[in-house]
Amino acid sequence: MADSNATEGAALQDELDALNAKITKQGAAVRELKKASSSNADEISAAVDALKKLKLEADSLRKKKEALDPSAQFNRKSFDELILRKMFIVPSFEIHGGVKGLFDLGPPACALKAAMIDVWRKHFVLAESMLEMECTCLTPEVVLKTSGHVDRFTDLMVKDPVGGECFRADKLLEDAIDELIEANPDMPTTEKEAHLRVQIQADAFSPAELDEQLLKYGCKAPSGEPYGPSFPFNLMFKTSIGPEGTAVGYLRPETAQGLFVNFRRLLDANAQKMPFAAAQIGLGFRNEIAPRSGLLRVREFCMGEIEHFVNPDDKSHPNFASVASKELVLFGRDDQLGSGKTKTVAVGEAVSSGLVNNETLAYFMARTQLFMERIGMDPS
């Protein structure tokens, strides 16, 4: 019975891989149609319909495959309960009701984090002679205005007009459509696909279009009233620097900016020699509208970042030979659009065949894989 299930599972996986390739190809076609000014609404609608059918078919195959081996399914609820019970993480300020998107690390997680950072620093910073920095979390507005974060680092938000509670507008629409479809299992296929077409475009609607859809699907705030008009909400934590309150600042949403603005000094510190790498590990902050999914969407998190500055005319790497035989699981463009299957390829072969663009990129892909393996990730 086990052999039979394994054979059937492999066959289903082959079908699923082929379908995923079709989905990738059709998704690219839909994006091109949306960009082209000559495309009409019917043409785009037909392409989106075809994409949705492929996705529904893939979802059906995926569920069928999972049913063959229920033990292979990940029990998220049990996992969340375990890490809370063992005090890996706990909700921050729990005795005062807690704050969504903020977690405290308990003793086991602190030890684990310290060990991982130590390995990261030895594996990358020390082994590669990188220039490590520790930049401030507080960033002046001009820096993030220049990078585009002030104008474009946004999601659309709506408010409960009575309670004032805020929600991410596109997620409300997506959830409403899911609930509608689940509550009507006998819904005609054409009607269902029309709803799914709206759902897939939820994060692309303008504020006015999103308001119209929320009303259409009867989305109501917890107070029972319709939501207020949607508006862009910047995901950075804004503050003022100094007692005058005139200098605007933000808690950094990523660690890259501190390295970029110090490029000239870093280059001087490296005796004006290229290439070189700068590294930083520290906290980032994002004021998520509706944090969920446990630790996957939080408001404060640690990130390690490396910026490798290279001569655009010479992307070779002196240590490339040391990783050339390392095998990686790669999913190239042709496979995404063709077989739908990944390939296990040696890094050297990937560069020589053009699957990976250059030695420097391939070198750090291999080094990153080696780091993940070193901290306990299963390469299979």
Short mmCIF file of the C-alpha atoms (twelve columns), coordinates in Angstrom:
data_MODEL
# 
_entry.id   MODEL 
# 
loop_
_atom_site.group_PDB 
_atom_site.id 
_atom_site.type_symbol 
_atom_site.label_atom_id 
_atom_site.label_alt_id 
_atom_site.label_comp_id 
_atom_site.label_asym_id 
_atom_site.label_seq_id 
_atom_site.Cartn_x 
_atom_site.Cartn_y 
_atom_site.Cartn_z 
_atom_site.pdbx_PDB_model_num 
ATOM 1   C CA . MET A 1   0.000   0.000  0.000   1 
ATOM 2   C CA . ALA A 2   2.838   2.369  0.865   1 
ATOM 3   C CA . ASP A 3   4.586   1.672  -2.473  1 
ATOM 4   C CA . SER A 4   1.320   2.234  -4.334  1 
ATOM 5   C CA . ASN A 5   0.766   5.569  -2.590  1 
ATOM 6   C CA . ALA A 6   4.352   6.614  -3.302  1 
ATOM 7   C CA . THR A 7   3.954   5.802  -7.005  1 
ATOM 8   C CA . GLU A 8   0.647   7.646  -7.209  1 
ATOM 9   C CA . GLY A 9   2.138   10.576 -5.295  1 
ATOM 10  C CA . ALA A 10  5.070   10.793 -7.718  1 
ATOM 11  C CA . ALA A 11  2.685   10.765 -10.684 1 
ATOM 12  C CA . LEU A 12  0.576   13.505 -9.114  1 
ATOM 13  C CA . GLN A 13  3.726   15.540 -8.442  1 
ATOM 14  C CA . ASP A 14  4.680   15.269 -12.128 1 
ATOM 15  C CA . GLU A 15  1.234   16.562 -13.097 1 
ATOM 16  C CA . LEU A 16  1.515   19.327 -10.527 1 
ATOM 17  C CA . ASP A 17  4.941   20.391 -11.801 1 
ATOM 18  C CA . ALA A 18  3.623   20.586 -15.359 1 
ATOM 19  C CA . LEU A 19  0.618   22.609 -14.187 1 
ATOM 20  C CA . ASN A 20  2.823   25.010 -12.211 1 
ATOM 21  C CA . ALA A 21  4.843   25.645 -15.359 1 
ATOM 22  C CA . LYS A 22  1.629   26.466 -17.239 1 
ATOM 23  C CA . ILE A 23  0.561   28.767 -14.396 1 
ATOM 24  C CA . THR A 24  3.887   30.627 -14.541 1 
ATOM 25  C CA . LYS A 25  3.600   31.011 -18.308 1 
ATOM 26  C CA . GLN A 26  -0.031  32.136 -18.170 1 
ATOM 27  C CA . GLY A 27  0.738   34.547 -15.319 1 
ATOM 28  C CA . ALA A 28  3.442   36.157 -17.450 1 
ATOM 29  C CA . ALA A 29  0.964   36.452 -20.326 1 
ATOM 30  C CA . VAL A 30  -1.589  38.164 -18.062 1 
ATOM 31  C CA . ARG A 31  1.014   40.674 -16.849 1 
ATOM 32  C CA . GLU A 32  2.040   41.488 -20.407 1 
ATOM 33  C CA . LEU A 33  -1.587  42.024 -21.443 1 
ATOM 34  C CA . LYS A 34  -2.150  44.393 -18.518 1 
ATOM 35  C CA . LYS A 35  0.927   46.400 -19.494 1 
ATOM 36  C CA . ALA A 36  0.033   46.639 -23.180 1 
ATOM 37  C CA . SER A 37  -2.079  49.676 -24.014 1 
ATOM 38  C CA . SER A 38  -3.565  47.831 -27.016 1 
ATOM 39  C CA . SER A 39  -5.137  45.092 -24.850 1 
ATOM 40  C CA . ASN A 40  -8.890  45.240 -24.306 1 
ATOM 41  C CA . ALA A 41  -10.832 44.247 -21.189 1 
ATOM 42  C CA . ASP A 42  -12.285 41.072 -22.755 1 
ATOM 43  C CA . GLU A 43  -8.835  39.848 -23.764 1 
ATOM 44  C CA . ILE A 44  -7.444  40.418 -20.264 1 
ATOM 45  C CA . SER A 45  -10.521 38.836 -18.674 1 
ATOM 46  C CA . ALA A 46  -10.145 35.692 -20.810 1 
ATOM 47  C CA . ALA A 47  -6.461  35.397 -19.903 1 
ATOM 48  C CA . VAL A 48  -7.226  35.809 -16.183 1 
ATOM 49  C CA . ASP A 49  -9.993  33.193 -16.460 1 
ATOM 50  C CA . ALA A 50  -7.525  30.733 -17.964 1 
ATOM 51  C CA . LEU A 51  -5.047  31.460 -15.171 1 
ATOM 52  C CA . LYS A 52  -7.682  30.900 -12.470 1 
ATOM 53  C CA . LYS A 53  -8.703  27.569 -14.012 1 
ATOM 54  C CA . LEU A 54  -5.111  26.390 -13.949 1 
ATOM 55  C CA . LYS A 55  -4.733  27.445 -10.312 1 
ATOM 56  C CA . LEU A 56  -7.942  25.679 -9.282  1 
ATOM 57  C CA . GLU A 57  -6.786  22.528 -11.054 1 
ATOM 58  C CA . ALA A 58  -3.393  22.724 -9.323  1 
ATOM 59  C CA . ASP A 59  -5.053  23.232 -5.937  1 
ATOM 60  C CA . SER A 60  -7.208  20.167 -6.502  1 
ATOM 61  C CA . LEU A 61  -4.162  18.059 -7.403  1 
ATOM 62  C CA . ARG A 62  -2.249  19.366 -4.384  1 
ATOM 63  C CA . LYS A 63  -5.062  18.365 -2.015  1 
ATOM 64  C CA . LYS A 64  -5.290  14.952 -3.647  1 
ATOM 65  C CA . LYS A 65  -1.557  14.430 -3.176  1 
ATOM 66  C CA . GLU A 66  -1.668  15.530 0.468   1 
ATOM 67  C CA . ALA A 67  -4.525  13.096 1.157   1 
ATOM 68  C CA . LEU A 68  -2.260  10.177 0.196   1 
ATOM 69  C CA . ASP A 69  0.028   10.893 3.168   1 
ATOM 70  C CA . PRO A 70  -1.713  12.852 5.949   1 
ATOM 71  C CA . SER A 71  1.337   12.432 8.225   1 
ATOM 72  C CA . ALA A 72  3.402   14.605 5.879   1 
ATOM 73  C CA . GLN A 73  1.154   17.618 6.484   1 
ATOM 74  C CA . PHE A 74  2.485   20.285 8.823   1 
ATOM 75  C CA . ASN A 75  0.266   20.930 11.864  1 
ATOM 76  C CA . ARG A 76  0.694   24.674 12.317  1 
ATOM 77  C CA . LYS A 77  -1.615  24.886 15.343  1 
ATOM 78  C CA . SER A 78  0.307   22.236 17.295  1 
ATOM 79  C CA . PHE A 79  3.613   23.878 16.390  1 
ATOM 80  C CA . ASP A 80  2.460   27.306 17.588  1 
ATOM 81  C CA . GLU A 81  1.234   25.809 20.857  1 
ATOM 82  C CA . LEU A 82  4.548   23.989 21.383  1 
ATOM 83  C CA . ILE A 83  6.824   27.009 20.933  1 
ATOM 84  C CA . LEU A 84  4.585   29.026 23.254  1 
ATOM 85  C CA . ARG A 85  4.512   26.289 25.925  1 
ATOM 86  C CA . LYS A 86  8.291   25.817 25.777  1 
ATOM 87  C CA . MET A 87  8.717   29.614 25.904  1 
ATOM 88  C CA . PHE A 88  10.606  29.967 22.645  1 
ATOM 89  C CA . ILE A 89  8.412   33.001 22.023  1 
ATOM 90  C CA . VAL A 90  5.681   34.753 24.012  1 
ATOM 91  C CA . PRO A 91  3.355   37.613 23.037  1 
ATOM 92  C CA . SER A 92  4.903   40.893 24.180  1 
ATOM 93  C CA . PHE A 93  3.254   42.612 27.162  1 
ATOM 94  C CA . GLU A 94  0.924   39.643 27.531  1 
ATOM 95  C CA . ILE A 95  -0.286  40.571 31.042  1 
ATOM 96  C CA . HIS A 96  -1.467  43.928 29.678  1 
ATOM 97  C CA . GLY A 97  -3.378  42.375 26.801  1 
ATOM 98  C CA . GLY A 98  -0.463  42.164 24.364  1 
ATOM 99  C CA . VAL A 99  0.177   43.990 21.100  1 
ATOM 100 C CA . LYS A 100 -0.305  42.267 17.746  1 
ATOM 101 C CA . GLY A 101 2.869   41.693 15.788  1 
ATOM 102 C CA . LEU A 102 5.216   41.961 18.779  1 
ATOM 103 C CA . PHE A 103 6.842   38.931 20.416  1 
ATOM 104 C CA . ASP A 104 9.419   38.400 23.154  1 
ATOM 105 C CA . LEU A 105 12.066  35.707 22.782  1 
ATOM 106 C CA . GLY A 106 12.264  33.299 25.702  1 
ATOM 107 C CA . PRO A 107 15.451  31.635 27.000  1 
ATOM 108 C CA . PRO A 108 15.625  28.862 24.346  1 
ATOM 109 C CA . ALA A 109 15.059  31.324 21.494  1 
ATOM 110 C CA . CYS A 110 17.632  33.778 22.853  1 
ATOM 111 C CA . ALA A 111 20.248  31.034 22.926  1 
ATOM 112 C CA . LEU A 112 19.241  29.881 19.440  1 
ATOM 113 C CA . LYS A 113 19.352  33.413 18.011  1 
ATOM 114 C CA . ALA A 114 22.762  34.124 19.568  1 
ATOM 115 C CA . ALA A 115 24.163  30.895 18.135  1 
ATOM 116 C CA . MET A 116 22.757  31.620 14.662  1 
ATOM 117 C CA . ILE A 117 24.164  35.164 14.626  1 
ATOM 118 C CA . ASP A 118 27.546  33.831 15.739  1 
ATOM 119 C CA . VAL A 119 27.559  31.316 12.883  1 
ATOM 120 C CA . TRP A 120 26.362  33.984 10.409  1 
ATOM 121 C CA . ARG A 121 29.154  36.368 11.438  1 
ATOM 122 C CA . LYS A 122 31.864  33.676 11.237  1 
ATOM 123 C CA . HIS A 123 30.539  32.177 7.993   1 
ATOM 124 C CA . PHE A 124 30.141  35.452 6.114   1 
ATOM 125 C CA . VAL A 125 31.751  38.469 7.781   1 
ATOM 126 C CA . LEU A 126 34.955  36.896 9.094   1 
ATOM 127 C CA . ALA A 127 35.486  34.233 6.427   1 
ATOM 128 C CA . GLU A 128 34.915  36.738 3.595   1 
ATOM 129 C CA . SER A 129 36.723  39.690 5.252   1 
ATOM 130 C CA . MET A 130 33.581  41.811 4.992   1 
ATOM 131 C CA . LEU A 131 33.305  45.312 6.428   1 
ATOM 132 C CA . GLU A 132 30.744  45.068 9.213   1 
ATOM 133 C CA . MET A 133 28.781  48.101 10.376  1 
ATOM 134 C CA . GLU A 134 26.190  48.778 13.042  1 
ATOM 135 C CA . CYS A 135 24.023  51.654 11.860  1 
ATOM 136 C CA . THR A 136 21.302  53.417 13.814  1 
ATOM 137 C CA . CYS A 137 17.722  52.188 13.724  1 
ATOM 138 C CA . LEU A 138 16.516  55.815 13.721  1 
ATOM 139 C CA . THR A 139 16.738  57.218 10.186  1 
ATOM 140 C CA . PRO A 140 16.184  60.849 9.010   1 
ATOM 141 C CA . GLU A 141 13.328  61.368 6.571   1 
ATOM 142 C CA . VAL A 142 15.594  62.606 3.757   1 
ATOM 143 C CA . VAL A 143 17.318  59.208 3.513   1 
ATOM 144 C CA . LEU A 144 14.065  57.275 3.121   1 
ATOM 145 C CA . LYS A 145 12.589  59.967 0.877   1 
ATOM 146 C CA . THR A 146 15.536  59.479 -1.477  1 
ATOM 147 C CA . SER A 147 15.139  55.689 -1.454  1 
ATOM 148 C CA . GLY A 148 11.412  55.944 -2.232  1 
ATOM 149 C CA . HIS A 149 10.188  54.468 1.047   1 
ATOM 150 C CA . VAL A 150 8.346   57.614 2.161   1 
ATOM 151 C CA . ASP A 151 6.221   57.727 -1.001  1 
ATOM 152 C CA . ARG A 152 5.825   54.069 -1.921  1 
ATOM 153 C CA . PHE A 153 6.229   51.859 1.165   1 
ATOM 154 C CA . THR A 154 2.441   51.677 1.638   1 
ATOM 155 C CA . ASP A 155 -0.622  49.421 1.871   1 
ATOM 156 C CA . LEU A 156 -4.264  50.518 1.584   1 
ATOM 157 C CA . MET A 157 -6.052  50.713 4.936   1 
ATOM 158 C CA . VAL A 158 -9.651  51.187 6.113   1 
ATOM 159 C CA . LYS A 159 -11.050 52.091 9.541   1 
ATOM 160 C CA . ASP A 160 -14.065 51.093 11.576  1 
ATOM 161 C CA . PRO A 161 -15.924 54.458 11.732  1 
ATOM 162 C CA . VAL A 162 -17.173 53.687 15.263  1 
ATOM 163 C CA . GLY A 163 -14.332 51.890 17.051  1 
ATOM 164 C CA . GLY A 164 -11.498 53.340 14.966  1 
ATOM 165 C CA . GLU A 165 -9.853  49.916 14.503  1 
ATOM 166 C CA . CYS A 166 -7.725  49.672 11.344  1 
ATOM 167 C CA . PHE A 167 -7.647  46.887 8.757   1 
ATOM 168 C CA . ARG A 168 -5.706  46.141 5.589   1 
ATOM 169 C CA . ALA A 169 -8.270  46.701 2.852   1 
ATOM 170 C CA . ASP A 170 -7.129  44.154 0.250   1 
ATOM 171 C CA . LYS A 171 -7.023  41.351 2.855   1 
ATOM 172 C CA . LEU A 172 -10.592 42.152 3.935   1 
ATOM 173 C CA . LEU A 173 -11.733 41.782 0.345   1 
ATOM 174 C CA . GLU A 174 -9.816  38.515 -0.125  1 
ATOM 175 C CA . ASP A 175 -11.267 37.061 3.086   1 
ATOM 176 C CA . ALA A 176 -14.809 38.139 2.156   1 
ATOM 177 C CA . ILE A 177 -14.551 36.349 -1.200  1 
ATOM 178 C CA . ASP A 178 -13.178 33.196 0.474   1 
ATOM 179 C CA . GLU A 179 -16.087 33.205 2.941   1 
ATOM 180 C CA . LEU A 180 -18.616 33.747 0.145   1 
ATOM 181 C CA . ILE A 181 -17.290 30.812 -1.881  1 
ATOM 182 C CA . GLU A 182 -17.068 28.503 1.156   1 
ATOM 183 C CA . ALA A 183 -20.647 29.359 2.174   1 
ATOM 184 C CA . ASN A 184 -21.946 28.521 -1.318  1 
ATOM 185 C CA . PRO A 185 -20.429 25.158 -2.367  1 
ATOM 186 C CA . ASP A 186 -22.963 24.819 -5.212  1 
ATOM 187 C CA . MET A 187 -22.058 28.178 -6.751  1 
ATOM 188 C CA . PRO A 188 -21.882 27.953 -10.567 1 
ATOM 189 C CA . THR A 189 -18.318 27.724 -11.889 1 
ATOM 190 C CA . THR A 190 -18.577 30.903 -13.954 1 
ATOM 191 C CA . GLU A 191 -19.770 32.909 -10.953 1 
ATOM 192 C CA . LYS A 192 -17.062 31.443 -8.741  1 
ATOM 193 C CA . GLU A 193 -14.374 32.307 -11.275 1 
ATOM 194 C CA . ALA A 194 -15.671 35.875 -11.483 1 
ATOM 195 C CA . HIS A 195 -15.260 36.244 -7.723  1 
ATOM 196 C CA . LEU A 196 -11.791 34.713 -7.837  1 
ATOM 197 C CA . ARG A 197 -10.849 37.124 -10.604 1 
ATOM 198 C CA . VAL A 198 -11.673 40.014 -8.292  1 
ATOM 199 C CA . GLN A 199 -9.748  38.357 -5.462  1 
ATOM 200 C CA . ILE A 200 -6.543  37.956 -7.458  1 
ATOM 201 C CA . GLN A 201 -6.588  41.675 -8.305  1 
ATOM 202 C CA . ALA A 202 -7.288  42.831 -4.732  1 
ATOM 203 C CA . ASP A 203 -3.857  44.377 -4.141  1 
ATOM 204 C CA . ALA A 204 -3.892  46.132 -7.534  1 
ATOM 205 C CA . PHE A 205 -7.096  48.167 -7.047  1 
ATOM 206 C CA . SER A 206 -7.014  51.934 -6.541  1 
ATOM 207 C CA . PRO A 207 -8.548  53.258 -3.283  1 
ATOM 208 C CA . ALA A 208 -11.820 54.120 -5.057  1 
ATOM 209 C CA . GLU A 209 -12.013 50.705 -6.768  1 
ATOM 210 C CA . LEU A 210 -11.278 48.904 -3.516  1 
ATOM 211 C CA . ASP A 211 -14.014 50.871 -1.692  1 
ATOM 212 C CA . GLU A 212 -16.464 49.872 -4.411  1 
ATOM 213 C CA . GLN A 213 -15.557 46.187 -4.068  1 
ATOM 214 C CA . LEU A 214 -15.811 46.239 -0.256  1 
ATOM 215 C CA . LEU A 215 -19.338 47.647 -0.549  1 
ATOM 216 C CA . LYS A 216 -20.233 45.146 -3.262  1 
ATOM 217 C CA . TYR A 217 -19.208 42.200 -1.064  1 
ATOM 218 C CA . GLY A 218 -20.934 43.620 1.999   1 
ATOM 219 C CA . CYS A 219 -17.790 43.993 4.079   1 
ATOM 220 C CA . LYS A 220 -18.742 45.447 7.459   1 
ATOM 221 C CA . ALA A 221 -16.579 46.687 10.310  1 
ATOM 222 C CA . PRO A 222 -16.810 45.007 13.755  1 
ATOM 223 C CA . SER A 223 -19.255 47.771 14.742  1 
ATOM 224 C CA . GLY A 224 -21.609 46.628 11.968  1 
ATOM 225 C CA . GLU A 225 -21.102 49.816 9.968   1 
ATOM 226 C CA . PRO A 226 -19.489 49.997 6.515   1 
ATOM 227 C CA . TYR A 227 -15.768 50.722 6.582   1 
ATOM 228 C CA . GLY A 228 -14.534 54.248 6.026   1 
ATOM 229 C CA . PRO A 229 -12.823 55.129 2.719   1 
ATOM 230 C CA . SER A 230 -9.546  53.334 2.049   1 
ATOM 231 C CA . PHE A 231 -6.318  55.331 2.030   1 
ATOM 232 C CA . PRO A 232 -2.599  54.582 1.668   1 
ATOM 233 C CA . PHE A 233 -0.864  53.875 4.954   1 
ATOM 234 C CA . ASN A 234 2.927   54.057 5.179   1 
ATOM 235 C CA . LEU A 235 4.333   50.983 6.906   1 
ATOM 236 C CA . MET A 236 7.218   52.827 8.573   1 
ATOM 237 C CA . PHE A 237 7.144   53.953 12.201  1 
ATOM 238 C CA . LYS A 238 7.319   57.750 12.120  1 
ATOM 239 C CA . THR A 239 8.818   59.840 14.916  1 
ATOM 240 C CA . SER A 240 10.533  63.179 15.526  1 
ATOM 241 C CA . ILE A 241 14.219  63.711 16.225  1 
ATOM 242 C CA . GLY A 242 15.068  66.285 18.855  1 
ATOM 243 C CA . PRO A 243 12.889  68.259 21.293  1 
ATOM 244 C CA . GLU A 244 11.736  70.827 18.707  1 
ATOM 245 C CA . GLY A 245 9.740   68.189 16.847  1 
ATOM 246 C CA . THR A 246 10.651  69.653 13.459  1 
ATOM 247 C CA . ALA A 247 13.061  66.946 12.276  1 
ATOM 248 C CA . VAL A 248 11.106  63.919 11.021  1 
ATOM 249 C CA . GLY A 249 12.594  60.456 11.342  1 
ATOM 250 C CA . TYR A 250 11.570  56.818 10.968  1 
ATOM 251 C CA . LEU A 251 12.555  53.508 12.483  1 
ATOM 252 C CA . ARG A 252 14.350  51.774 9.618   1 
ATOM 253 C CA . PRO A 253 12.235  49.286 7.636   1 
ATOM 254 C CA . GLU A 254 15.402  47.523 6.416   1 
ATOM 255 C CA . THR A 255 19.134  47.543 7.164   1 
ATOM 256 C CA . ALA A 256 20.384  48.365 3.655   1 
ATOM 257 C CA . GLN A 257 20.207  52.169 3.775   1 
ATOM 258 C CA . GLY A 258 22.886  52.550 6.445   1 
ATOM 259 C CA . LEU A 259 25.330  50.623 4.264   1 
ATOM 260 C CA . PHE A 260 24.477  52.527 1.087   1 
ATOM 261 C CA . VAL A 261 24.856  56.003 2.582   1 
ATOM 262 C CA . ASN A 262 28.275  55.013 3.958   1 
ATOM 263 C CA . PHE A 263 29.538  53.655 0.624   1 
ATOM 264 C CA . ARG A 264 32.219  56.324 0.121   1 
ATOM 265 C CA . ARG A 265 33.700  55.804 3.593   1 
ATOM 266 C CA . LEU A 266 33.531  52.041 3.220   1 
ATOM 267 C CA . LEU A 267 35.382  52.305 -0.076  1 
ATOM 268 C CA . ASP A 268 38.050  54.437 1.624   1 
ATOM 269 C CA . ALA A 269 38.283  51.915 4.459   1 
ATOM 270 C CA . ASN A 270 38.934  49.249 1.828   1 
ATOM 271 C CA . ALA A 271 41.803  51.340 0.341   1 
ATOM 272 C CA . GLN A 272 39.667  52.253 -2.702  1 
ATOM 273 C CA . LYS A 273 39.689  48.604 -3.829  1 
ATOM 274 C CA . MET A 274 36.790  46.881 -5.541  1 
ATOM 275 C CA . PRO A 275 35.036  44.543 -5.127  1 
ATOM 276 C CA . PHE A 276 34.188  44.553 -1.437  1 
ATOM 277 C CA . ALA A 277 31.266  43.586 0.787   1 
ATOM 278 C CA . ALA A 278 29.625  45.374 3.707   1 
ATOM 279 C CA . ALA A 279 27.470  43.569 6.248   1 
ATOM 280 C CA . GLN A 280 25.072  44.461 9.009   1 
ATOM 281 C CA . ILE A 281 22.804  42.519 11.328  1 
ATOM 282 C CA . GLY A 282 20.175  44.211 13.452  1 
ATOM 283 C CA . LEU A 283 16.552  45.186 13.913  1 
ATOM 284 C CA . GLY A 284 14.089  46.328 11.274  1 
ATOM 285 C CA . PHE A 285 10.612  47.747 11.923  1 
ATOM 286 C CA . ARG A 286 7.437   47.615 9.839   1 
ATOM 287 C CA . ASN A 287 4.138   48.939 11.126  1 
ATOM 288 C CA . GLU A 288 2.014   46.133 9.673   1 
ATOM 289 C CA . ILE A 289 -1.670  47.047 9.476   1 
ATOM 290 C CA . ALA A 290 -2.924  43.609 10.464  1 
ATOM 291 C CA . PRO A 291 -0.092  41.318 11.578  1 
ATOM 292 C CA . ARG A 292 -0.899  37.612 11.443  1 
ATOM 293 C CA . SER A 293 0.650   34.260 10.541  1 
ATOM 294 C CA . GLY A 294 2.648   34.129 13.772  1 
ATOM 295 C CA . LEU A 295 6.267   35.130 13.258  1 
ATOM 296 C CA . LEU A 296 5.930   35.577 9.492   1 
ATOM 297 C CA . ARG A 297 4.476   39.109 9.678   1 
ATOM 298 C CA . VAL A 298 5.710   40.993 12.725  1 
ATOM 299 C CA . ARG A 299 6.418   44.631 13.487  1 
ATOM 300 C CA . GLU A 300 9.959   44.249 14.819  1 
ATOM 301 C CA . PHE A 301 12.434  41.655 13.587  1 
ATOM 302 C CA . CYS A 302 16.127  40.887 13.219  1 
ATOM 303 C CA . MET A 303 17.665  40.739 9.755   1 
ATOM 304 C CA . GLY A 304 21.152  40.069 8.442   1 
ATOM 305 C CA . GLU A 305 22.117  41.860 5.237   1 
ATOM 306 C CA . ILE A 306 25.140  41.871 2.962   1 
ATOM 307 C CA . GLU A 307 25.757  44.387 0.178   1 
ATOM 308 C CA . HIS A 308 28.469  43.193 -2.203  1 
ATOM 309 C CA . PHE A 309 29.776  45.990 -4.417  1 
ATOM 310 C CA . VAL A 310 31.252  44.693 -7.657  1 
ATOM 311 C CA . ASN A 311 32.725  46.053 -10.874 1 
ATOM 312 C CA . PRO A 312 29.863  45.685 -13.404 1 
ATOM 313 C CA . ASP A 313 32.400  44.801 -16.115 1 
ATOM 314 C CA . ASP A 314 34.066  42.027 -14.097 1 
ATOM 315 C CA . LYS A 315 31.818  39.820 -11.973 1 
ATOM 316 C CA . SER A 316 34.286  36.992 -11.474 1 
ATOM 317 C CA . HIS A 317 35.065  35.878 -7.917  1 
ATOM 318 C CA . PRO A 318 38.524  34.807 -6.675  1 
ATOM 319 C CA . ASN A 319 37.086  32.033 -4.473  1 
ATOM 320 C CA . PHE A 320 34.587  30.691 -6.998  1 
ATOM 321 C CA . ALA A 321 36.555  27.462 -7.498  1 
ATOM 322 C CA . SER A 322 35.989  26.563 -3.837  1 
ATOM 323 C CA . VAL A 323 32.224  26.228 -4.399  1 
ATOM 324 C CA . ALA A 324 32.103  25.273 -8.088  1 
ATOM 325 C CA . SER A 325 31.242  21.644 -7.287  1 
ATOM 326 C CA . LYS A 326 28.525  22.520 -4.750  1 
ATOM 327 C CA . GLU A 327 25.126  21.350 -6.008  1 
ATOM 328 C CA . LEU A 328 22.079  23.596 -5.709  1 
ATOM 329 C CA . VAL A 329 18.431  22.985 -6.497  1 
ATOM 330 C CA . LEU A 330 17.672  25.597 -9.171  1 
ATOM 331 C CA . PHE A 331 14.493  26.581 -10.986 1 
ATOM 332 C CA . GLY A 332 15.507  28.422 -14.126 1 
ATOM 333 C CA . ARG A 333 13.297  30.456 -16.426 1 
ATOM 334 C CA . ASP A 334 13.063  27.742 -19.079 1 
ATOM 335 C CA . ASP A 335 12.030  25.137 -16.502 1 
ATOM 336 C CA . GLN A 336 9.485   27.507 -14.967 1 
ATOM 337 C CA . LEU A 337 7.849   27.887 -18.373 1 
ATOM 338 C CA . GLY A 338 8.525   24.331 -19.580 1 
ATOM 339 C CA . SER A 339 8.784   21.200 -17.436 1 
ATOM 340 C CA . GLY A 340 7.883   22.886 -14.156 1 
ATOM 341 C CA . LYS A 341 10.590  20.836 -12.444 1 
ATOM 342 C CA . THR A 342 13.634  21.994 -10.513 1 
ATOM 343 C CA . LYS A 343 17.142  20.800 -11.376 1 
ATOM 344 C CA . THR A 344 20.045  19.847 -9.136  1 
ATOM 345 C CA . VAL A 345 23.039  21.505 -10.756 1 
ATOM 346 C CA . ALA A 346 26.644  22.118 -9.710  1 
ATOM 347 C CA . VAL A 347 27.346  25.830 -9.328  1 
ATOM 348 C CA . GLY A 348 30.170  25.756 -11.874 1 
ATOM 349 C CA . GLU A 349 27.927  24.150 -14.479 1 
ATOM 350 C CA . ALA A 350 25.134  26.654 -13.705 1 
ATOM 351 C CA . VAL A 351 27.443  29.577 -14.512 1 
ATOM 352 C CA . SER A 352 28.982  28.029 -17.629 1 
ATOM 353 C CA . SER A 353 25.521  27.217 -19.026 1 
ATOM 354 C CA . GLY A 354 24.170  30.691 -18.287 1 
ATOM 355 C CA . LEU A 355 21.590  29.427 -15.792 1 
ATOM 356 C CA . VAL A 356 23.217  31.714 -13.194 1 
ATOM 357 C CA . ASN A 357 24.421  35.035 -14.576 1 
ATOM 358 C CA . ASN A 358 27.917  35.324 -13.108 1 
ATOM 359 C CA . GLU A 359 30.471  33.905 -10.673 1 
ATOM 360 C CA . THR A 360 29.889  36.405 -7.877  1 
ATOM 361 C CA . LEU A 361 26.138  35.749 -7.805  1 
ATOM 362 C CA . ALA A 362 26.665  31.982 -7.940  1 
ATOM 363 C CA . TYR A 363 29.359  32.121 -5.243  1 
ATOM 364 C CA . PHE A 364 27.062  33.804 -2.736  1 
ATOM 365 C CA . MET A 365 24.155  31.532 -3.654  1 
ATOM 366 C CA . ALA A 366 26.363  28.565 -2.756  1 
ATOM 367 C CA . ARG A 367 27.695  30.218 0.398   1 
ATOM 368 C CA . THR A 368 24.142  31.007 1.518   1 
ATOM 369 C CA . GLN A 369 23.109  27.393 0.945   1 
ATOM 370 C CA . LEU A 370 26.105  26.241 2.997   1 
ATOM 371 C CA . PHE A 371 25.110  28.607 5.804   1 
ATOM 372 C CA . MET A 372 21.552  27.260 5.830   1 
ATOM 373 C CA . GLU A 373 22.870  23.705 6.001   1 
ATOM 374 C CA . ARG A 374 25.271  24.657 8.786   1 
ATOM 375 C CA . ILE A 375 22.468  25.965 11.020  1 
ATOM 376 C CA . GLY A 376 20.468  22.780 10.539  1 
ATOM 377 C CA . MET A 377 18.267  23.195 7.453   1 
ATOM 378 C CA . ASP A 378 17.631  19.999 5.504   1 
ATOM 379 C CA . PRO A 379 19.078  20.491 1.980   1 
ATOM 380 C CA . SER A 380 16.558  18.032 0.542   1 
# 
